[in-house]
Amino acid sequence: MLCNDARLIDEAGTWRVEGDPTEGAPLVMGRKAGMEEGTGAAALPRIDCIRFESEHRFMATLHRIGTDEDLILVKGTPERILDLCGRQAGQQGKGPLDADY
């Protein structure tokens, strides 16, 4: 929900997405899981963002966790996200990325 520029708006019991409709799905999923948009944003404030554009096919946000630690959240097409990755975590720990897996 933090790597998102859309908002869910409740208009007299009817919900609508303000912003890109494809960004509405993660917000709805988060809501159904019991999360609220504002809660995460207050705890992990966004300090920078790479907005989604068709040429790079991903969006990334940078959030402050503490005084000396940050968190990067990324979403995008599976192919593009895998292109950005070199390693994966599994039951045996971290290892080289196996994109076919």
mmCIF file of N, CA, C and O in Angstrom:
data_model
loop_
_atom_site.group_PDB
_atom_site.id
_atom_site.type_symbol
_atom_site.label_atom_id
_atom_site.label_comp_id
_atom_site.label_asym_id
_atom_site.label_seq_id
_atom_site.Cartn_x
_atom_site.Cartn_y
_atom_site.Cartn_z
ATOM 1 N N MET A 1 0.819 -1.193 0.000
ATOM 2 C CA MET A 1 0.000 0.000 0.000
ATOM 3 C C MET A 1 0.867 1.264 0.000
ATOM 4 O O MET A 1 0.419 2.305 -0.451
ATOM 5 N N LEU A 2 2.110 1.144 0.478
ATOM 6 C CA LEU A 2 2.976 2.318 0.533
ATOM 7 C C LEU A 2 3.556 2.679 -0.834
ATOM 8 O O LEU A 2 3.784 3.844 -1.118
ATOM 9 N N CYS A 3 3.786 1.687 -1.676
ATOM 10 C CA CYS A 3 4.318 1.932 -3.015
ATOM 11 C C CYS A 3 3.127 2.126 -3.948
ATOM 12 O O CYS A 3 2.817 1.288 -4.788
ATOM 13 N N ASN A 4 2.439 3.258 -3.777
ATOM 14 C CA ASN A 4 1.179 3.477 -4.454
ATOM 15 C C ASN A 4 0.849 4.966 -4.440
ATOM 16 O O ASN A 4 1.052 5.631 -3.428
ATOM 17 N N ASP A 5 0.307 5.467 -5.550
ATOM 18 C CA ASP A 5 -0.100 6.871 -5.613
ATOM 19 C C ASP A 5 -1.607 7.044 -5.694
ATOM 20 O O ASP A 5 -2.096 8.163 -5.783
ATOM 21 N N ALA A 6 -2.362 5.954 -5.696
ATOM 22 C CA ALA A 6 -3.826 6.036 -5.753
ATOM 23 C C ALA A 6 -4.382 6.154 -4.328
ATOM 24 O O ALA A 6 -3.666 5.968 -3.341
ATOM 25 N N ARG A 7 -5.667 6.467 -4.251
ATOM 26 C CA ARG A 7 -6.358 6.521 -2.957
ATOM 27 C C ARG A 7 -7.724 5.887 -3.115
ATOM 28 O O ARG A 7 -8.346 5.962 -4.172
ATOM 29 N N LEU A 8 -8.195 5.254 -2.029
ATOM 30 C CA LEU A 8 -9.563 4.746 -1.992
ATOM 31 C C LEU A 8 -10.434 5.801 -1.332
ATOM 32 O O LEU A 8 -10.114 6.295 -0.244
ATOM 33 N N ILE A 9 -11.538 6.148 -1.974
ATOM 34 C CA ILE A 9 -12.444 7.175 -1.471
ATOM 35 C C ILE A 9 -13.798 6.536 -1.198
ATOM 36 O O ILE A 9 -14.350 5.851 -2.054
ATOM 37 N N ASP A 10 -14.313 6.747 0.014
ATOM 38 C CA ASP A 10 -15.640 6.255 0.382
ATOM 39 C C ASP A 10 -16.622 7.403 0.200
ATOM 40 O O ASP A 10 -16.599 8.389 0.928
ATOM 41 N N GLU A 11 -17.493 7.260 -0.798
ATOM 42 C CA GLU A 11 -18.507 8.287 -1.059
ATOM 43 C C GLU A 11 -19.871 7.725 -0.688
ATOM 44 O O GLU A 11 -20.509 7.044 -1.489
ATOM 45 N N ALA A 12 -20.264 7.959 0.565
ATOM 46 C CA ALA A 12 -21.572 7.506 1.071
ATOM 47 C C ALA A 12 -21.771 6.000 0.883
ATOM 48 O O ALA A 12 -22.807 5.552 0.419
ATOM 49 N N GLY A 13 -20.726 5.226 1.240
ATOM 50 C CA GLY A 13 -20.832 3.769 1.160
ATOM 51 C C GLY A 13 -20.442 3.173 -0.175
ATOM 52 O O GLY A 13 -20.402 1.959 -0.327
ATOM 53 N N THR A 14 -20.127 4.006 -1.157
ATOM 54 C CA THR A 14 -19.661 3.527 -2.455
ATOM 55 C C THR A 14 -18.179 3.872 -2.585
ATOM 56 O O THR A 14 -17.805 5.041 -2.484
ATOM 57 N N TRP A 15 -17.363 2.847 -2.791
ATOM 58 C CA TRP A 15 -15.918 3.056 -2.880
ATOM 59 C C TRP A 15 -15.511 3.312 -4.323
ATOM 60 O O TRP A 15 -16.034 2.713 -5.246
ATOM 61 N N ARG A 16 -14.562 4.229 -4.496
ATOM 62 C CA ARG A 16 -13.990 4.474 -5.814
ATOM 63 C C ARG A 16 -12.490 4.722 -5.655
ATOM 64 O O ARG A 16 -12.014 5.095 -4.581
ATOM 65 N N VAL A 17 -11.768 4.477 -6.735
ATOM 66 C CA VAL A 17 -10.323 4.693 -6.745
ATOM 67 C C VAL A 17 -10.053 6.066 -7.335
ATOM 68 O O VAL A 17 -10.550 6.404 -8.401
ATOM 69 N N GLU A 18 -9.260 6.841 -6.633
ATOM 70 C CA GLU A 18 -8.785 8.125 -7.155
ATOM 71 C C GLU A 18 -7.351 7.902 -7.614
ATOM 72 O O GLU A 18 -6.484 7.587 -6.802
ATOM 73 N N GLY A 19 -7.111 8.021 -8.908
ATOM 74 C CA GLY A 19 -5.793 7.744 -9.466
ATOM 75 C C GLY A 19 -5.880 6.601 -10.458
ATOM 76 O O GLY A 19 -6.958 6.250 -10.931
ATOM 77 N N ASP A 20 -4.746 6.027 -10.761
ATOM 78 C CA ASP A 20 -4.672 4.942 -11.742
ATOM 79 C C ASP A 20 -5.453 3.722 -11.255
ATOM 80 O O ASP A 20 -5.220 3.235 -10.151
ATOM 81 N N PRO A 21 -6.386 3.208 -12.057
ATOM 82 C CA PRO A 21 -7.199 2.060 -11.631
ATOM 83 C C PRO A 21 -6.376 0.816 -11.286
ATOM 84 O O PRO A 21 -6.742 0.075 -10.384
ATOM 85 N N THR A 22 -5.234 0.605 -11.969
ATOM 86 C CA THR A 22 -4.423 -0.577 -11.648
ATOM 87 C C THR A 22 -3.767 -0.459 -10.275
ATOM 88 O O THR A 22 -3.400 -1.464 -9.675
ATOM 89 N N GLU A 23 -3.629 0.752 -9.769
ATOM 90 C CA GLU A 23 -3.081 0.936 -8.430
ATOM 91 C C GLU A 23 -4.144 0.727 -7.366
ATOM 92 O O GLU A 23 -3.832 0.614 -6.187
ATOM 93 N N GLY A 24 -5.403 0.667 -7.756
ATOM 94 C CA GLY A 24 -6.474 0.442 -6.796
ATOM 95 C C GLY A 24 -6.464 -0.966 -6.227
ATOM 96 O O GLY A 24 -6.790 -1.174 -5.055
ATOM 97 N N ALA A 25 -6.082 -1.949 -7.028
ATOM 98 C CA ALA A 25 -6.116 -3.347 -6.579
ATOM 99 C C ALA A 25 -5.259 -3.592 -5.329
ATOM 100 O O ALA A 25 -5.735 -4.206 -4.374
ATOM 101 N N PRO A 26 -3.995 -3.126 -5.272
ATOM 102 C CA PRO A 26 -3.225 -3.326 -4.042
ATOM 103 C C PRO A 26 -3.840 -2.630 -2.828
ATOM 104 O O PRO A 26 -3.746 -3.123 -1.708
ATOM 105 N N LEU A 27 -4.485 -1.491 -3.051
ATOM 106 C CA LEU A 27 -5.131 -0.790 -1.936
ATOM 107 C C LEU A 27 -6.322 -1.590 -1.413
ATOM 108 O O LEU A 27 -6.503 -1.724 -0.198
ATOM 109 N N VAL A 28 -7.127 -2.118 -2.329
ATOM 110 C CA VAL A 28 -8.276 -2.932 -1.922
ATOM 111 C C VAL A 28 -7.783 -4.182 -1.191
ATOM 112 O O VAL A 28 -8.325 -4.550 -0.144
ATOM 113 N N MET A 29 -6.754 -4.839 -1.717
ATOM 114 C CA MET A 29 -6.211 -6.027 -1.068
ATOM 115 C C MET A 29 -5.712 -5.698 0.346
ATOM 116 O O MET A 29 -5.974 -6.428 1.296
ATOM 117 N N GLY A 30 -5.003 -4.585 0.481
ATOM 118 C CA GLY A 30 -4.526 -4.168 1.795
ATOM 119 C C GLY A 30 -5.657 -3.887 2.752
ATOM 120 O O GLY A 30 -5.625 -4.289 3.919
ATOM 121 N N ARG A 31 -6.678 -3.198 2.274
ATOM 122 C CA ARG A 31 -7.861 -2.916 3.096
ATOM 123 C C ARG A 31 -8.509 -4.202 3.581
ATOM 124 O O ARG A 31 -8.870 -4.337 4.738
ATOM 125 N N LYS A 32 -8.672 -5.165 2.663
ATOM 126 C CA LYS A 32 -9.294 -6.441 3.024
ATOM 127 C C LYS A 32 -8.443 -7.219 4.025
ATOM 128 O O LYS A 32 -8.970 -8.016 4.789
ATOM 129 N N ALA A 33 -7.138 -6.963 4.023
ATOM 130 C CA ALA A 33 -6.237 -7.605 4.985
ATOM 131 C C ALA A 33 -6.192 -6.855 6.312
ATOM 132 O O ALA A 33 -5.464 -7.232 7.224
ATOM 133 N N GLY A 34 -6.962 -5.762 6.418
ATOM 134 C CA GLY A 34 -7.046 -5.028 7.672
ATOM 135 C C GLY A 34 -6.101 -3.854 7.794
ATOM 136 O O GLY A 34 -5.963 -3.280 8.872
ATOM 137 N N MET A 35 -5.442 -3.464 6.717
ATOM 138 C CA MET A 35 -4.512 -2.335 6.761
ATOM 139 C C MET A 35 -5.218 -1.042 6.373
ATOM 140 O O MET A 35 -6.200 -1.068 5.646
ATOM 141 N N GLU A 36 -4.691 0.058 6.846
ATOM 142 C CA GLU A 36 -5.188 1.391 6.500
ATOM 143 C C GLU A 36 -4.068 2.152 5.805
ATOM 144 O O GLU A 36 -2.911 2.072 6.211
ATOM 145 N N GLU A 37 -4.400 2.921 4.783
ATOM 146 C CA GLU A 37 -3.383 3.663 4.043
ATOM 147 C C GLU A 37 -2.570 4.601 4.929
ATOM 148 O O GLU A 37 -1.370 4.648 4.862
ATOM 149 N N GLY A 38 -3.209 5.370 5.748
ATOM 150 C CA GLY A 38 -2.532 6.376 6.555
ATOM 151 C C GLY A 38 -1.632 5.820 7.638
ATOM 152 O O GLY A 38 -0.624 6.426 7.983
ATOM 153 N N THR A 39 -1.959 4.656 8.170
ATOM 154 C CA THR A 39 -1.172 4.075 9.263
ATOM 155 C C THR A 39 0.251 3.770 8.819
ATOM 156 O O THR A 39 1.209 4.158 9.471
ATOM 157 N N GLY A 40 0.399 3.084 7.700
ATOM 158 C CA GLY A 40 1.730 2.753 7.198
ATOM 159 C C GLY A 40 2.500 3.982 6.786
ATOM 160 O O GLY A 40 3.702 4.081 7.025
ATOM 161 N N ALA A 41 1.827 4.927 6.171
ATOM 162 C CA ALA A 41 2.490 6.149 5.717
ATOM 163 C C ALA A 41 3.015 6.961 6.895
ATOM 164 O O ALA A 41 4.065 7.589 6.800
ATOM 165 N N ALA A 42 2.310 6.941 8.016
ATOM 166 C CA ALA A 42 2.769 7.675 9.201
ATOM 167 C C ALA A 42 3.973 6.987 9.831
ATOM 168 O O ALA A 42 4.912 7.638 10.265
ATOM 169 N N ALA A 43 3.941 5.645 9.859
ATOM 170 C CA ALA A 43 5.035 4.891 10.483
ATOM 171 C C ALA A 43 6.279 4.846 9.596
ATOM 172 O O ALA A 43 7.402 4.818 10.096
ATOM 173 N N LEU A 44 6.071 4.817 8.281
ATOM 174 C CA LEU A 44 7.178 4.729 7.328
ATOM 175 C C LEU A 44 7.026 5.833 6.277
ATOM 176 O O LEU A 44 6.606 5.586 5.153
ATOM 177 N N PRO A 45 7.364 7.064 6.622
ATOM 178 C CA PRO A 45 7.138 8.171 5.694
ATOM 179 C C PRO A 45 7.941 8.028 4.406
ATOM 180 O O PRO A 45 9.082 7.584 4.416
ATOM 181 N N ARG A 46 7.298 8.382 3.287
ATOM 182 C CA ARG A 46 7.953 8.339 1.977
ATOM 183 C C ARG A 46 8.889 9.529 1.876
ATOM 184 O O ARG A 46 8.504 10.667 2.123
ATOM 185 N N ILE A 47 10.137 9.245 1.472
ATOM 186 C CA ILE A 47 11.095 10.338 1.314
ATOM 187 C C ILE A 47 11.516 10.530 -0.146
ATOM 188 O O ILE A 47 12.108 11.542 -0.481
ATOM 189 N N ASP A 48 11.180 9.569 -1.001
ATOM 190 C CA ASP A 48 11.462 9.725 -2.424
ATOM 191 C C ASP A 48 10.650 8.704 -3.212
ATOM 192 O O ASP A 48 10.113 7.754 -2.628
ATOM 193 N N CYS A 49 10.572 8.900 -4.527
ATOM 194 C CA CYS A 49 9.742 8.032 -5.353
ATOM 195 C C CYS A 49 10.218 8.049 -6.801
ATOM 196 O O CYS A 49 10.620 9.099 -7.304
ATOM 197 N N ILE A 50 10.207 6.886 -7.440
ATOM 198 C CA ILE A 50 10.330 6.784 -8.889
ATOM 199 C C ILE A 50 8.949 6.375 -9.362
ATOM 200 O O ILE A 50 8.486 5.265 -9.090
ATOM 201 N N ARG A 51 8.254 7.267 -10.014
ATOM 202 C CA ARG A 51 6.888 6.999 -10.464
ATOM 203 C C ARG A 51 6.884 6.019 -11.633
ATOM 204 O O ARG A 51 7.834 5.961 -12.406
ATOM 205 N N PHE A 52 5.790 5.265 -11.737
ATOM 206 C CA PHE A 52 5.657 4.300 -12.823
ATOM 207 C C PHE A 52 5.609 5.022 -14.160
ATOM 208 O O PHE A 52 4.863 5.981 -14.328
ATOM 209 N N GLU A 53 6.435 4.574 -15.084
ATOM 210 C CA GLU A 53 6.390 5.043 -16.465
ATOM 211 C C GLU A 53 6.568 3.831 -17.355
ATOM 212 O O GLU A 53 7.294 2.887 -17.008
ATOM 213 N N SER A 54 5.911 3.841 -18.487
ATOM 214 C CA SER A 54 5.891 2.653 -19.347
ATOM 215 C C SER A 54 7.283 2.224 -19.796
ATOM 216 O O SER A 54 7.524 1.032 -19.983
ATOM 217 N N GLU A 55 8.226 3.155 -19.943
ATOM 218 C CA GLU A 55 9.553 2.749 -20.416
ATOM 219 C C GLU A 55 10.360 1.972 -19.383
ATOM 220 O O GLU A 55 11.195 1.161 -19.734
ATOM 221 N N HIS A 56 10.126 2.191 -18.080
ATOM 222 C CA HIS A 56 10.872 1.387 -17.105
ATOM 223 C C HIS A 56 10.013 0.345 -16.399
ATOM 224 O O HIS A 56 10.539 -0.530 -15.737
ATOM 225 N N ARG A 57 8.706 0.374 -16.528
ATOM 226 C CA ARG A 57 7.769 -0.670 -16.100
ATOM 227 C C ARG A 57 7.861 -1.055 -14.615
ATOM 228 O O ARG A 57 7.650 -2.196 -14.258
ATOM 229 N N PHE A 58 8.189 -0.093 -13.765
ATOM 230 C CA PHE A 58 8.137 -0.323 -12.325
ATOM 231 C C PHE A 58 7.948 1.005 -11.605
ATOM 232 O O PHE A 58 8.145 2.067 -12.174
ATOM 233 N N MET A 59 7.557 0.911 -10.339
ATOM 234 C CA MET A 59 7.472 2.064 -9.445
ATOM 235 C C MET A 59 8.260 1.703 -8.202
ATOM 236 O O MET A 59 8.239 0.544 -7.756
ATOM 237 N N ALA A 60 8.963 2.656 -7.641
ATOM 238 C CA ALA A 60 9.725 2.417 -6.412
ATOM 239 C C ALA A 60 9.518 3.591 -5.463
ATOM 240 O O ALA A 60 9.431 4.741 -5.896
ATOM 241 N N THR A 61 9.414 3.275 -4.181
ATOM 242 C CA THR A 61 9.318 4.312 -3.163
ATOM 243 C C THR A 61 10.373 4.051 -2.094
ATOM 244 O O THR A 61 10.710 2.902 -1.795
ATOM 245 N N LEU A 62 10.894 5.124 -1.539
ATOM 246 C CA LEU A 62 11.901 5.062 -0.483
ATOM 247 C C LEU A 62 11.248 5.575 0.798
ATOM 248 O O LEU A 62 10.670 6.672 0.802
ATOM 249 N N HIS A 63 11.328 4.787 1.861
ATOM 250 C CA HIS A 63 10.681 5.123 3.134
ATOM 251 C C HIS A 63 11.702 5.116 4.263
ATOM 252 O O HIS A 63 12.607 4.288 4.296
ATOM 253 N N ARG A 64 11.509 6.035 5.205
ATOM 254 C CA ARG A 64 12.372 6.120 6.381
ATOM 255 C C ARG A 64 11.854 5.160 7.444
ATOM 256 O O ARG A 64 10.696 5.225 7.834
ATOM 257 N N ILE A 65 12.717 4.227 7.888
ATOM 258 C CA ILE A 65 12.347 3.283 8.944
ATOM 259 C C ILE A 65 12.742 3.842 10.302
ATOM 260 O O ILE A 65 11.991 3.795 11.254
ATOM 261 N N GLY A 66 13.932 4.343 10.389
ATOM 262 C CA GLY A 66 14.442 4.876 11.656
ATOM 263 C C GLY A 66 15.417 5.993 11.356
ATOM 264 O O GLY A 66 15.458 6.534 10.254
ATOM 265 N N THR A 67 16.246 6.303 12.328
ATOM 266 C CA THR A 67 17.164 7.417 12.148
ATOM 267 C C THR A 67 18.264 7.114 11.135
ATOM 268 O O THR A 67 18.780 8.022 10.495
ATOM 269 N N ASP A 68 18.626 5.827 10.985
ATOM 270 C CA ASP A 68 19.710 5.496 10.060
ATOM 271 C C ASP A 68 19.376 4.310 9.155
ATOM 272 O O ASP A 68 20.272 3.622 8.669
ATOM 273 N N GLU A 69 18.100 4.072 8.909
ATOM 274 C CA GLU A 69 17.711 2.948 8.068
ATOM 275 C C GLU A 69 16.533 3.328 7.175
ATOM 276 O O GLU A 69 15.602 3.987 7.611
ATOM 277 N N ASP A 70 16.625 2.917 5.918
ATOM 278 C CA ASP A 70 15.578 3.186 4.946
ATOM 279 C C ASP A 70 15.090 1.882 4.330
ATOM 280 O O ASP A 70 15.751 0.851 4.416
ATOM 281 N N LEU A 71 13.929 1.936 3.687
ATOM 282 C CA LEU A 71 13.304 0.781 3.055
ATOM 283 C C LEU A 71 12.888 1.175 1.645
ATOM 284 O O LEU A 71 12.261 2.218 1.454
ATOM 285 N N ILE A 72 13.249 0.354 0.644
ATOM 286 C CA ILE A 72 12.813 0.578 -0.728
ATOM 287 C C ILE A 72 11.748 -0.458 -1.055
ATOM 288 O O ILE A 72 11.954 -1.653 -0.858
ATOM 289 N N LEU A 73 10.611 0.007 -1.548
ATOM 290 C CA LEU A 73 9.527 -0.870 -1.994
ATOM 291 C C LEU A 73 9.390 -0.704 -3.498
ATOM 292 O O LEU A 73 9.416 0.415 -4.008
ATOM 293 N N VAL A 74 9.251 -1.834 -4.210
ATOM 294 C CA VAL A 74 9.184 -1.809 -5.670
ATOM 295 C C VAL A 74 8.019 -2.653 -6.135
ATOM 296 O O VAL A 74 7.754 -3.717 -5.580
ATOM 297 N N LYS A 75 7.317 -2.173 -7.165
ATOM 298 C CA LYS A 75 6.286 -2.982 -7.812
ATOM 299 C C LYS A 75 6.388 -2.746 -9.308
ATOM 300 O O LYS A 75 6.844 -1.696 -9.753
ATOM 301 N N GLY A 76 6.000 -3.768 -10.068
ATOM 302 C CA GLY A 76 6.053 -3.641 -11.511
ATOM 303 C C GLY A 76 5.759 -4.964 -12.179
ATOM 304 O O GLY A 76 5.330 -5.926 -11.534
ATOM 305 N N THR A 77 6.027 -5.024 -13.473
ATOM 306 C CA THR A 77 5.804 -6.266 -14.190
ATOM 307 C C THR A 77 6.777 -7.320 -13.668
ATOM 308 O O THR A 77 7.918 -6.998 -13.323
ATOM 309 N N PRO A 78 6.343 -8.570 -13.587
ATOM 310 C CA PRO A 78 7.248 -9.613 -13.070
ATOM 311 C C PRO A 78 8.576 -9.671 -13.825
ATOM 312 O O PRO A 78 9.639 -9.803 -13.204
ATOM 313 N N GLU A 79 8.535 -9.544 -15.149
ATOM 314 C CA GLU A 79 9.765 -9.612 -15.935
ATOM 315 C C GLU A 79 10.734 -8.492 -15.549
ATOM 316 O O GLU A 79 11.937 -8.706 -15.421
ATOM 317 N N ARG A 80 10.192 -7.304 -15.344
ATOM 318 C CA ARG A 80 11.044 -6.163 -15.004
ATOM 319 C C ARG A 80 11.612 -6.293 -13.597
ATOM 320 O O ARG A 80 12.786 -6.013 -13.364
ATOM 321 N N ILE A 81 10.793 -6.736 -12.660
ATOM 322 C CA ILE A 81 11.278 -6.915 -11.287
ATOM 323 C C ILE A 81 12.386 -7.968 -11.254
ATOM 324 O O ILE A 81 13.418 -7.777 -10.621
ATOM 325 N N LEU A 82 12.183 -9.077 -11.966
ATOM 326 C CA LEU A 82 13.227 -10.111 -12.019
ATOM 327 C C LEU A 82 14.498 -9.584 -12.668
ATOM 328 O O LEU A 82 15.603 -9.957 -12.261
ATOM 329 N N ASP A 83 14.371 -8.691 -13.676
ATOM 330 C CA ASP A 83 15.549 -8.082 -14.293
ATOM 331 C C ASP A 83 16.367 -7.278 -13.285
ATOM 332 O O ASP A 83 17.576 -7.143 -13.428
ATOM 333 N N LEU A 84 15.704 -6.738 -12.264
ATOM 334 C CA LEU A 84 16.380 -5.929 -11.247
ATOM 335 C C LEU A 84 17.034 -6.777 -10.160
ATOM 336 O O LEU A 84 17.781 -6.250 -9.337
ATOM 337 N N CYS A 85 16.734 -8.074 -10.140
ATOM 338 C CA CYS A 85 17.191 -8.952 -9.065
ATOM 339 C C CYS A 85 18.371 -9.808 -9.507
ATOM 340 O O CYS A 85 18.429 -10.255 -10.642
ATOM 341 N N GLY A 86 19.265 -10.072 -8.585
ATOM 342 C CA GLY A 86 20.391 -10.960 -8.844
ATOM 343 C C GLY A 86 20.417 -12.158 -7.911
ATOM 344 O O GLY A 86 21.088 -13.146 -8.177
ATOM 345 N N ARG A 87 19.656 -12.058 -6.800
ATOM 346 C CA ARG A 87 19.668 -13.129 -5.796
ATOM 347 C C ARG A 87 18.242 -13.409 -5.360
ATOM 348 O O ARG A 87 17.345 -12.599 -5.542
ATOM 349 N N GLN A 88 18.028 -14.571 -4.775
ATOM 350 C CA GLN A 88 16.733 -14.944 -4.222
ATOM 351 C C GLN A 88 16.945 -15.634 -2.884
ATOM 352 O O GLN A 88 18.013 -16.169 -2.615
ATOM 353 N N ALA A 89 15.927 -15.598 -2.041
ATOM 354 C CA ALA A 89 15.966 -16.258 -0.740
ATOM 355 C C ALA A 89 15.108 -17.514 -0.811
ATOM 356 O O ALA A 89 14.040 -17.518 -1.425
ATOM 357 N N GLY A 90 15.579 -18.575 -0.190
ATOM 358 C CA GLY A 90 14.841 -19.834 -0.163
ATOM 359 C C GLY A 90 15.079 -20.553 1.149
ATOM 360 O O GLY A 90 15.664 -19.993 2.086
ATOM 361 N N GLN A 91 14.666 -21.797 1.229
ATOM 362 C CA GLN A 91 14.816 -22.568 2.461
ATOM 363 C C GLN A 91 16.275 -22.769 2.849
ATOM 364 O O GLN A 91 16.595 -22.896 4.028
ATOM 365 N N GLN A 92 17.161 -22.805 1.876
ATOM 366 C CA GLN A 92 18.595 -22.968 2.160
ATOM 367 C C GLN A 92 19.315 -21.627 2.304
ATOM 368 O O GLN A 92 20.530 -21.593 2.389
ATOM 369 N N GLY A 93 18.574 -20.544 2.324
ATOM 370 C CA GLY A 93 19.174 -19.224 2.441
ATOM 371 C C GLY A 93 19.186 -18.499 1.119
ATOM 372 O O GLY A 93 18.443 -18.833 0.207
ATOM 373 N N LYS A 94 20.070 -17.517 1.008
ATOM 374 C CA LYS A 94 20.143 -16.715 -0.210
ATOM 375 C C LYS A 94 21.047 -17.382 -1.225
ATOM 376 O O LYS A 94 22.038 -18.021 -0.870
ATOM 377 N N GLY A 95 20.707 -17.213 -2.499
ATOM 378 C CA GLY A 95 21.505 -17.764 -3.579
ATOM 379 C C GLY A 95 21.247 -17.019 -4.858
ATOM 380 O O GLY A 95 20.473 -16.054 -4.891
ATOM 381 N N PRO A 96 21.879 -17.451 -5.948
ATOM 382 C CA PRO A 96 21.673 -16.783 -7.237
ATOM 383 C C PRO A 96 20.202 -16.878 -7.664
ATOM 384 O O PRO A 96 19.510 -17.847 -7.342
ATOM 385 N N LEU A 97 19.745 -15.880 -8.393
ATOM 386 C CA LEU A 97 18.374 -15.863 -8.882
ATOM 387 C C LEU A 97 18.158 -16.949 -9.928
ATOM 388 O O LEU A 97 18.951 -17.098 -10.850
ATOM 389 N N ASP A 98 17.093 -17.713 -9.759
ATOM 390 C CA ASP A 98 16.659 -18.693 -10.749
ATOM 391 C C ASP A 98 15.318 -18.191 -11.277
ATOM 392 O O ASP A 98 14.263 -18.523 -10.746
ATOM 393 N N ALA A 99 15.350 -17.351 -12.325
ATOM 394 C CA ALA A 99 14.138 -16.724 -12.842
ATOM 395 C C ALA A 99 13.129 -17.739 -13.336
ATOM 396 O O ALA A 99 11.931 -17.501 -13.238
ATOM 397 N N ASP A 100 13.564 -18.878 -13.846
ATOM 398 C CA ASP A 100 12.636 -19.895 -14.310
ATOM 399 C C ASP A 100 11.828 -20.499 -13.156
ATOM 400 O O ASP A 100 10.685 -20.872 -13.313
ATOM 401 N N TYR A 101 12.449 -20.582 -11.976
ATOM 402 C CA TYR A 101 11.749 -21.112 -10.801
ATOM 403 C C TYR A 101 10.597 -20.213 -10.428
ATOM 404 O O TYR A 101 9.516 -20.590 -10.160
#
